[in-house]
CSV table of C-alpha atoms in Angstrom, one decimal:
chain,number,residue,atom,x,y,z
A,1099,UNK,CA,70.0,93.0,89.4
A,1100,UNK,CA,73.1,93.7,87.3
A,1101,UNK,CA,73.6,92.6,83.8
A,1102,UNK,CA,76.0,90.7,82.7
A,1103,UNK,CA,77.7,92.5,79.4
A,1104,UNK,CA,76.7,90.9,76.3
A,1105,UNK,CA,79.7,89.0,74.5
A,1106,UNK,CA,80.3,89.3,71.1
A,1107,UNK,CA,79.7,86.7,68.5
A,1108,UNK,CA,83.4,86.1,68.3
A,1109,UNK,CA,83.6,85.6,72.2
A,1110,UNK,CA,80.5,82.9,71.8
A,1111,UNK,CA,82.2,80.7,69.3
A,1112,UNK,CA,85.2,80.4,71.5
A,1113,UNK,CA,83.2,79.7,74.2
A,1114,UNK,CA,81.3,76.6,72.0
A,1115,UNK,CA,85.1,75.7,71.4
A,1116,UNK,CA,86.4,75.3,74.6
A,1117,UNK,CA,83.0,73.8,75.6
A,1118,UNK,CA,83.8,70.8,73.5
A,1119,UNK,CA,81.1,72.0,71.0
A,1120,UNK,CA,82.6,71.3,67.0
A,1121,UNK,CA,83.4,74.5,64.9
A,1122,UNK,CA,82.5,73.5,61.3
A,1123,UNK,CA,83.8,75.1,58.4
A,1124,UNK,CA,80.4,76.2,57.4
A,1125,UNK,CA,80.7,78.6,60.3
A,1126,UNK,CA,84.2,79.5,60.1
A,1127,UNK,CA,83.5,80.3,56.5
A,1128,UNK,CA,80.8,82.8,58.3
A,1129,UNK,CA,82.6,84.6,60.4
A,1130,UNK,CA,85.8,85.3,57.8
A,1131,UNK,CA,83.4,86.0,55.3
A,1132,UNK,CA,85.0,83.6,52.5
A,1133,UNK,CA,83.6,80.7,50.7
A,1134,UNK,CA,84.3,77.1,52.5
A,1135,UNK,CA,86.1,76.0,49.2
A,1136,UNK,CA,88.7,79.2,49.5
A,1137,UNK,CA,89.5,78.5,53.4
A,1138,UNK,CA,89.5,74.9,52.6
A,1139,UNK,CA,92.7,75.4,49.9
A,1140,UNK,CA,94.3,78.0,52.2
A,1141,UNK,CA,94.2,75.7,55.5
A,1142,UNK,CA,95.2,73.0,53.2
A,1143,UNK,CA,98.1,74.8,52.0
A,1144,UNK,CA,97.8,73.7,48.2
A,1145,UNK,CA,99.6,75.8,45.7
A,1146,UNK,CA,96.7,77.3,44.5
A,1147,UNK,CA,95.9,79.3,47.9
A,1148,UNK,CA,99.3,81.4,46.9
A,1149,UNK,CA,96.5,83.6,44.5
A,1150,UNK,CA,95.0,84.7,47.7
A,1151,UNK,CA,96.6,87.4,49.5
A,1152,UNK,CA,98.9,87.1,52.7
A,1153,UNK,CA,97.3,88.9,54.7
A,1154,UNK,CA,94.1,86.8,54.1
A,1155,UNK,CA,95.6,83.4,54.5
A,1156,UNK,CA,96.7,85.0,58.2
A,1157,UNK,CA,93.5,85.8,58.6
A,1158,UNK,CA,92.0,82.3,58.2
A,1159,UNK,CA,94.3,80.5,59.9
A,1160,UNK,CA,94.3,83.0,62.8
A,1161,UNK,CA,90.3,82.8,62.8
A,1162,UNK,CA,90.7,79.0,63.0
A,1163,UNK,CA,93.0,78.8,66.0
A,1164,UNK,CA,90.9,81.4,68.0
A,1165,UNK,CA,87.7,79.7,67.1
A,1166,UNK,CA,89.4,76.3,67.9
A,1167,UNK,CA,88.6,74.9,64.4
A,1168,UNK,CA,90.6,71.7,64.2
A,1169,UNK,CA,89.9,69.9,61.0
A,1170,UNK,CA,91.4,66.7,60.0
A,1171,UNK,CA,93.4,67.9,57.5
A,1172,UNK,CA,95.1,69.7,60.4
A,1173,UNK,CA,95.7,66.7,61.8
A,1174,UNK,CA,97.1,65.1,59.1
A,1175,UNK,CA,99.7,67.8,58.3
A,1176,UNK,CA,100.7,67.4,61.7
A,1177,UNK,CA,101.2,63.5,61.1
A,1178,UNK,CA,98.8,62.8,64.3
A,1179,UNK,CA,95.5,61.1,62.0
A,1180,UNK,CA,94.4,60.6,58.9
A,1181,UNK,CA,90.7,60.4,57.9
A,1182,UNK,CA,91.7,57.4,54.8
A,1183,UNK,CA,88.0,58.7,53.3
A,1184,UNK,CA,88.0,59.4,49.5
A,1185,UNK,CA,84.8,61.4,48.1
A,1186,UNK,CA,83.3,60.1,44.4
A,1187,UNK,CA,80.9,62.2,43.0
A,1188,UNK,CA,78.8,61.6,40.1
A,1189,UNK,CA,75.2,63.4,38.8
A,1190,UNK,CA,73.7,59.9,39.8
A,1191,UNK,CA,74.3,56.4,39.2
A,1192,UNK,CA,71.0,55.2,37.4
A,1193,UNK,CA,72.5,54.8,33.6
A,1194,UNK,CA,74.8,51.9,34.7
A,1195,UNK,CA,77.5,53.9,33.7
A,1196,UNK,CA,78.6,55.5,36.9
A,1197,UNK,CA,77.8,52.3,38.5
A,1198,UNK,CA,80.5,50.3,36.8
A,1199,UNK,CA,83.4,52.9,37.1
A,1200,UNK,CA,82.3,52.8,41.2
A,1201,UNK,CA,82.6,49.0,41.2
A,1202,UNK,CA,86.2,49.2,39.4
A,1203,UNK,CA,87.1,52.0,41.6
A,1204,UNK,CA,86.0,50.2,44.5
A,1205,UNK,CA,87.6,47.4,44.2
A,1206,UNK,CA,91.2,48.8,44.0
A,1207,UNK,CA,91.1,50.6,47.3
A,1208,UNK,CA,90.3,47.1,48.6
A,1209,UNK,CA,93.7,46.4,51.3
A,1210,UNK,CA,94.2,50.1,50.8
A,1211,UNK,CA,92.5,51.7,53.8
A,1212,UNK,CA,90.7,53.9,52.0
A,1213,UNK,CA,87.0,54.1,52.3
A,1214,UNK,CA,85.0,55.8,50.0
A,1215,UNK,CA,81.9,58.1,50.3
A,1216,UNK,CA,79.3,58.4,47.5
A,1217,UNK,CA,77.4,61.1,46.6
A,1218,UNK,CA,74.9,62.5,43.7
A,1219,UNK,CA,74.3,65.9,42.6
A,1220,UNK,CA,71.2,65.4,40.2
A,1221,UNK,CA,73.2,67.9,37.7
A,1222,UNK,CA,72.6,70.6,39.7
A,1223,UNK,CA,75.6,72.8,40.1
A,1224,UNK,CA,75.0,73.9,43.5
A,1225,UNK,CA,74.6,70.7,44.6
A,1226,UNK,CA,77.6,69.6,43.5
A,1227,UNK,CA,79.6,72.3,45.2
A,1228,UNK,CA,77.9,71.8,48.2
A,1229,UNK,CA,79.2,68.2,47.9
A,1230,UNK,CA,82.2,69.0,47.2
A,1231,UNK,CA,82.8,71.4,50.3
A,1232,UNK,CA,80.5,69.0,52.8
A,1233,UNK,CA,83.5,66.5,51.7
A,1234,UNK,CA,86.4,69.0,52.5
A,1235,UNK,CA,85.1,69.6,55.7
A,1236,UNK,CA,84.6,66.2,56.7
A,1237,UNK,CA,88.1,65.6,55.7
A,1238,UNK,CA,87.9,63.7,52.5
A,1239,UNK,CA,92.0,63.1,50.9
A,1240,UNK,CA,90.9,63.2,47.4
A,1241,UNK,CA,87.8,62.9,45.2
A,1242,UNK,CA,86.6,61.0,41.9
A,1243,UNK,CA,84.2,63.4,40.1
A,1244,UNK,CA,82.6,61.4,37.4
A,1245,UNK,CA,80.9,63.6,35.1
A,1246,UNK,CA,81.1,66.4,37.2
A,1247,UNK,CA,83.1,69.2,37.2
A,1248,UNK,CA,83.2,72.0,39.9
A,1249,UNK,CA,83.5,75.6,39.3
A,1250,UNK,CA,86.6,76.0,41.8
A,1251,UNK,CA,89.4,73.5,42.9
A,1252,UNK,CA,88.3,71.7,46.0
A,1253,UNK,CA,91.8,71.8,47.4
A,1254,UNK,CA,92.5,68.4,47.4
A,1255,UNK,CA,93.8,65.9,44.9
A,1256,UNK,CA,91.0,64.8,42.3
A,1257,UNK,CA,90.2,63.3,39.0
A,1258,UNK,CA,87.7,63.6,36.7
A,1259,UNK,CA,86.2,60.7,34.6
A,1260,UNK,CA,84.9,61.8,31.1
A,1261,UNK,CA,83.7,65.4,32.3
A,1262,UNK,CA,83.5,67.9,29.3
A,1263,UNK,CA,86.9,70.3,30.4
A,1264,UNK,CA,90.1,69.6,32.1
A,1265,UNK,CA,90.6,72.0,34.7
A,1266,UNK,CA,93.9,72.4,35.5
A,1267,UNK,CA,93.7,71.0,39.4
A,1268,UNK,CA,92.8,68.0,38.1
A,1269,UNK,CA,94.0,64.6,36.6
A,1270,UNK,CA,91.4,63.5,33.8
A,1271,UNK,CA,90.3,60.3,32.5
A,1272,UNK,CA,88.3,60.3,29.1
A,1273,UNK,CA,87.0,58.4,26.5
A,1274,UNK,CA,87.8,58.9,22.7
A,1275,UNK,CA,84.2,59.4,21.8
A,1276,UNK,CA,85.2,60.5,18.3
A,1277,UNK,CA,86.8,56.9,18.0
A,1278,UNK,CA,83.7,55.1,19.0
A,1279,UNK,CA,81.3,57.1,17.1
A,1280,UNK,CA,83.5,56.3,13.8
A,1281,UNK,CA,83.4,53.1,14.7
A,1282,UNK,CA,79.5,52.7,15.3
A,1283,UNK,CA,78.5,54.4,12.2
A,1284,UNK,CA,80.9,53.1,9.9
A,1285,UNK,CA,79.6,49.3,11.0
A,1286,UNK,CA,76.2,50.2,9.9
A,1287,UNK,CA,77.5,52.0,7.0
A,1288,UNK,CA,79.2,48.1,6.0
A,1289,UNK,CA,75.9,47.1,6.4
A,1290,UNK,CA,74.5,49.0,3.7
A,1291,UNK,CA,72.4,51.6,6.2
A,1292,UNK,CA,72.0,55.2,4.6
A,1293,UNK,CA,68.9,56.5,6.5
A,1294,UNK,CA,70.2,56.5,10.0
A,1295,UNK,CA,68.1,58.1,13.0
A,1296,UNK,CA,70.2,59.9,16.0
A,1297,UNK,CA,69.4,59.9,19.4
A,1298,UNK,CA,71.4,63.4,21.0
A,1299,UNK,CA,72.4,63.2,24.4
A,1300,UNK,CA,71.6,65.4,27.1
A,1301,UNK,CA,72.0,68.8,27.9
A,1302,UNK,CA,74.4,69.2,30.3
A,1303,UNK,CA,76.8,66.0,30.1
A,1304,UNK,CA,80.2,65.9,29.0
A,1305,UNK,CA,80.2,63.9,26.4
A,1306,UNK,CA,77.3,64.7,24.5
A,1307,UNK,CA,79.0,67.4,22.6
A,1308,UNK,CA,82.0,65.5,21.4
A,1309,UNK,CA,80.0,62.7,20.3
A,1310,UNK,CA,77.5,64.6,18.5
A,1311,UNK,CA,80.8,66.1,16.6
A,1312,UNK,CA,82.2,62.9,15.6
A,1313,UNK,CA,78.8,61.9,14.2
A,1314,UNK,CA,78.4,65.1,11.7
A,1315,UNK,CA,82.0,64.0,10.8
A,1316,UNK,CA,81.6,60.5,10.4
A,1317,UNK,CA,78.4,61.1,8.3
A,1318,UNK,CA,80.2,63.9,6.4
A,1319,UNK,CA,83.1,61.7,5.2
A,1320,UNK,CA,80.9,58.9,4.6
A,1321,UNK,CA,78.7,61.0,2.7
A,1322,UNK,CA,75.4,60.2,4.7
A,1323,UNK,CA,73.1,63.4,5.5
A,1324,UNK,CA,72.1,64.4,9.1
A,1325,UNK,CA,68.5,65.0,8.0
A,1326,UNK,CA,67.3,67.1,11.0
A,1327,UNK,CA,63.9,65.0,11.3
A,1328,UNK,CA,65.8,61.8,12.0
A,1329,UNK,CA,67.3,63.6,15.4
A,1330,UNK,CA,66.2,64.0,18.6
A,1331,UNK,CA,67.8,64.7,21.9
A,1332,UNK,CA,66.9,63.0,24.8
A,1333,UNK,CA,65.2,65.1,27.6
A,1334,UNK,CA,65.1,64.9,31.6
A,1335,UNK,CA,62.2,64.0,32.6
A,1336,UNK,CA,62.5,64.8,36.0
A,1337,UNK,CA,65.0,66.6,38.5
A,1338,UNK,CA,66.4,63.4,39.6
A,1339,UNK,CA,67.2,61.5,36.3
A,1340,UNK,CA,67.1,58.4,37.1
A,1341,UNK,CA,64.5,57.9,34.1
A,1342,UNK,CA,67.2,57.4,31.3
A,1343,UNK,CA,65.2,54.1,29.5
A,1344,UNK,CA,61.9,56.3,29.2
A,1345,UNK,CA,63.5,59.3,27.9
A,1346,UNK,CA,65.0,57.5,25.1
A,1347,UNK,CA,61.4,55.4,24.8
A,1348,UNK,CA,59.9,58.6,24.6
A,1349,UNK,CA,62.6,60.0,21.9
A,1350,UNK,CA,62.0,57.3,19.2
A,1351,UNK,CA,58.2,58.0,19.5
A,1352,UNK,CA,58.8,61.2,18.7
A,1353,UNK,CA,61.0,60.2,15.8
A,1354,UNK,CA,58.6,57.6,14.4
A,1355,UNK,CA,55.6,59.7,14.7
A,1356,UNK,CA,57.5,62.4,12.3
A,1357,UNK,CA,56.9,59.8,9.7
A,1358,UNK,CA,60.5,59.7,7.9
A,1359,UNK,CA,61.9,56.5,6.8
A,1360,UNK,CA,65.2,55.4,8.9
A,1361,UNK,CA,66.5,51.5,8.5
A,1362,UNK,CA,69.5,52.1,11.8
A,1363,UNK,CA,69.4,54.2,14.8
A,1364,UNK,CA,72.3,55.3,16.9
A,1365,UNK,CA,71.6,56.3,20.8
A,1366,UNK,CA,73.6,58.2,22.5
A,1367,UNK,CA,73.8,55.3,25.6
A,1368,UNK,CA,72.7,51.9,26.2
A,1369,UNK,CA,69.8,52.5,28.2
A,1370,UNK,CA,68.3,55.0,26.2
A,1371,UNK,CA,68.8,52.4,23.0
A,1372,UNK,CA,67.3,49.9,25.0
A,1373,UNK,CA,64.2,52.4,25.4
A,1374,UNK,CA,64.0,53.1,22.0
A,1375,UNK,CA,63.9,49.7,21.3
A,1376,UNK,CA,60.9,49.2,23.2
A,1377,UNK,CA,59.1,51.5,21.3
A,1378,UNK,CA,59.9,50.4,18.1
A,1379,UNK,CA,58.4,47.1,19.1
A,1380,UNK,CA,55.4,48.7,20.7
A,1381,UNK,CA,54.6,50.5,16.9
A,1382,UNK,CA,55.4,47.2,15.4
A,1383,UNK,CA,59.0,47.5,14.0
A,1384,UNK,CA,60.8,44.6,14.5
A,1385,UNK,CA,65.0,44.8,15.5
A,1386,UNK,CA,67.1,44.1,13.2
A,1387,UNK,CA,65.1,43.0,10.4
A,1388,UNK,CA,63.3,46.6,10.1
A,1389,UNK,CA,65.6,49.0,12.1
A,1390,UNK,CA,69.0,48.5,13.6
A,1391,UNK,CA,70.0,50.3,16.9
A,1392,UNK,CA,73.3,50.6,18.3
A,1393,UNK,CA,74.0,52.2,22.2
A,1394,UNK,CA,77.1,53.2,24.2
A,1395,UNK,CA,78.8,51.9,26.7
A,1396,UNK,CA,78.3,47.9,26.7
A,1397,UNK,CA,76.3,48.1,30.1
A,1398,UNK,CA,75.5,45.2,31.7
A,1399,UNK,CA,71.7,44.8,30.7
A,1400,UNK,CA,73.3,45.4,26.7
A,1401,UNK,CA,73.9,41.9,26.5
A,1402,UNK,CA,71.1,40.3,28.0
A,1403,UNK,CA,68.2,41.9,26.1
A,1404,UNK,CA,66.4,40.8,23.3
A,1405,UNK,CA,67.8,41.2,20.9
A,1406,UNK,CA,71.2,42.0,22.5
A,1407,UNK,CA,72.2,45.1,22.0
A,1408,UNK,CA,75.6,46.2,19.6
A,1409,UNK,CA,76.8,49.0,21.2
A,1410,UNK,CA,80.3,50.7,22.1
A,1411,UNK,CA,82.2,49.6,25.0
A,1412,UNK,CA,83.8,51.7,27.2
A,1413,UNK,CA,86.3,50.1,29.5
A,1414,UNK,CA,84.4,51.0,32.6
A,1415,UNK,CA,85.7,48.8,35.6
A,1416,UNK,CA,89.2,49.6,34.1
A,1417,UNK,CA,88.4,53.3,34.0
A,1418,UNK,CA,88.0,53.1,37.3
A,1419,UNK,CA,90.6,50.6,38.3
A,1420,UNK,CA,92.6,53.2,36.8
A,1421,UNK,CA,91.4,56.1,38.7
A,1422,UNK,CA,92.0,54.7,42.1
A,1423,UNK,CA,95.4,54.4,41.0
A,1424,UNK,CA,95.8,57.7,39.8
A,1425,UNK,CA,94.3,59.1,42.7
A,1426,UNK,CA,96.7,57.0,45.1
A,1427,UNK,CA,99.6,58.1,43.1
A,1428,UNK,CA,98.3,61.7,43.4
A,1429,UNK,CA,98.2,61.1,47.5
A,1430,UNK,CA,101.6,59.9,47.4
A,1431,UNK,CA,103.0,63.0,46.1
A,1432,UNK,CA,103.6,61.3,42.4
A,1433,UNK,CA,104.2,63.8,40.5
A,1434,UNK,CA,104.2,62.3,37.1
A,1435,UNK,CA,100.8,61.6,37.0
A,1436,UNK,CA,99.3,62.6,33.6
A,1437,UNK,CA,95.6,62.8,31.5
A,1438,UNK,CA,94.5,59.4,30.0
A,1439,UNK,CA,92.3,58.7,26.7
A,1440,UNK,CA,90.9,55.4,26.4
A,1441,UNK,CA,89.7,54.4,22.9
A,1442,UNK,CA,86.7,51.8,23.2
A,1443,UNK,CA,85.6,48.9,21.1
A,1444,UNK,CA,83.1,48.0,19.2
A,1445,UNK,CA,80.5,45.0,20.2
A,1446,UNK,CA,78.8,43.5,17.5
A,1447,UNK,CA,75.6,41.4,19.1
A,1448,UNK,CA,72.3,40.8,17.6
A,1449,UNK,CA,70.4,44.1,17.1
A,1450,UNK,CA,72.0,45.2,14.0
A,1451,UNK,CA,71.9,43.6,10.7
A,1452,UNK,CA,72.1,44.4,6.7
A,1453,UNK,CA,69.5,47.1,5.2
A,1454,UNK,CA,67.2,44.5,3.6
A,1455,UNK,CA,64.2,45.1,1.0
A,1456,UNK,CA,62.6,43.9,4.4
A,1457,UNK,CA,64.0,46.6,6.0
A,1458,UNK,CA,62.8,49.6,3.4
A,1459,UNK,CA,58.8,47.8,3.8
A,1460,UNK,CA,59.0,47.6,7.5
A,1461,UNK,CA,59.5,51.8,7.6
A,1462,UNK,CA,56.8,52.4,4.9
A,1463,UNK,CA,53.8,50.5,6.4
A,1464,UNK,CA,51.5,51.3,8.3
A,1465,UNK,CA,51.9,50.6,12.1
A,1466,UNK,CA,50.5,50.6,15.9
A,1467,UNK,CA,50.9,54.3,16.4
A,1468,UNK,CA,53.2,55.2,19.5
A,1469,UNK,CA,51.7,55.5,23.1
């Protein structure tokens, strides 16, 4: 019996094609040999895919007519559909902060007809390009990156919310860190607080550099010492980190079992204040008779614990009010579209109070020792 000659790959994916069967870009980026990002800017025809060379851009858009690759975007450009889908992608949304900015973003694409599509990355950067592309080639129009920052421009319009650069594809929303911190420590300054603990953020997020700089300044003018064995930084516990209340838990254990005397303690975010508040109950330390603790970001579980937490609040619902609008703009062509700073404000509540002889006691006796 005679064979039939074999087809080559090339011939088999234009078959599938014409077959009804979907090319993705996953397989298009295959046979062109490119990444999905690079074909996704050069089918996109964003200003950015002028750095690759002619004869490459022909080459992806030829591949993607023979192979019968017809993406949304496609579509779009030829004014037939649009997909109305918006990507927002954030390391994950168990800190409360996220959470808010979603909420505020979500409810300005309300009457919009815009949906949007969440996703986490679990700050892993892989992950978060693989978002990033998996949105592209499901036709996403923009993206909110909160806290994230890819390594290359997704091709489409985007901003970032409080991510630690700017890159230059993308419109950026941050907060003025150095103007919170100021105004943390100089409140418990006022209050007479000398011996001030640290909670460090994170490896990894964006604003745990700045804010760590704004406290050594702070401190510096006000002439209070850093002592190294009042700081800590908080530490994953797992992959996922979702566990943001026991990390900070488990970092003031580790301060109190070091033994040095502190009478305030600033954490890097609410929940992990809120953790550290639970241990200094647990070893006996009442708040804010024996220690003070301030957080970030004015979540909403700040103002219902006991004692309510002072912290700084960032505008989140307004942050991202204000990044559906920028992001809208950025769809509509508006070109004036420009980087924002918000300053945030601080919240005076219940777990802060004057250094007391009370206070100076409470740190030298002895106490229930951590779990």
């Amino acid at each position: 019996m005679q064979r039939e000659p074999m087809k080559s790959t090339a011939s088999k994916r234009v078959s599938q094609a014409d077959s009804g069967h979907r090319i993705t870009l996953r397989k298009l980026a295959e046979h062109v040999g490119l990444s999905r990002t690079t074909i996704s800017m050069i089918l996109n025809d964003v200003p950015e895919a002028t750095r690759f060379p002619e004869e490459t851009r022909q080459r992806v858009v030829e591949s993607a007519r023979r192979l019968g690759y017809r993406p949304n975007y496609f579509a779009r450009s030829l004014g037939r559909k649009r997909t109305y889908l918006i990507g927002v992608i954030a390391p994950d949304f168990g800190n409360g902060f996220e959470a808010a900015v979603l909420s505020g973003f979500e409810r300005r694409l309300l009457n919009t007809g815009y949906t949007s599509f969440v996703s986490t990355h679990l700050c892993s950067p892989s992950l978060l390009q693989r978002h990033v592309e998996t949105l592209c080639d499901r036709g996403a129009e923009g993206l909110l990156l909160i806290n994230s920052t890819p390594s290359e421009s997704p091709g489409i319009p985007a901003v970032t919310i409080c991510t630690d650069r700017c890159p230059i594809w993308s419109t950026r929303i941050s907060i003025d860190n150095a103007f919170g911190i100021r105004k943390g420590i100089n409140h418990l300054a006022s209050l007479g607080h000398r011996e001030i603990a640290l909670i460090k953020g994170p490896e990894g997020s964006g604003d745990t550099e700045e804010r760590w700089k704004a406290v050594l300044a702070t401190c510096k003018r006000l002439g209070i010492r850093v002592d190294s064995r009042l700081t800590v930084q908080l530490e994953r516990l797992d992959p996922h980190g979702t566990r943001h209340a026991e990390e900070g838990r488990i970092a003031a254990e580790d301060l109190l079992r070091r033994g040095k005397r502190f009478t305030a303690l600033v954490a890097f975010n609410d929940i992990s204040a809120l953790g550290a508040m639970t241990a200094l109950r647990e070893a006996g330390r009442n708040v804010p008779e024996d220690v003070s603790v301030i957080g970030f970001d004015d979540i909403e579980f700040a103002s219902l614990a006991f004692p309510a937490l002072t912290t700084i609040r960032q505008p989140m619902h307004e942050m991202g009010t204000t990044a559906a609008e920028l992001l809208l703009r950025k769809l509509a062509n508006d070109e004036s579209v420009q980087n924002l700073r918000v300053r945030p404000e601080l919240i005076v509540r219940s777990s802060t109070g004057p250094r007391s002889l009370a206070s100076t006691k409470g740190n030298r006796r002895t106490s229930k020792s951590p779990r």
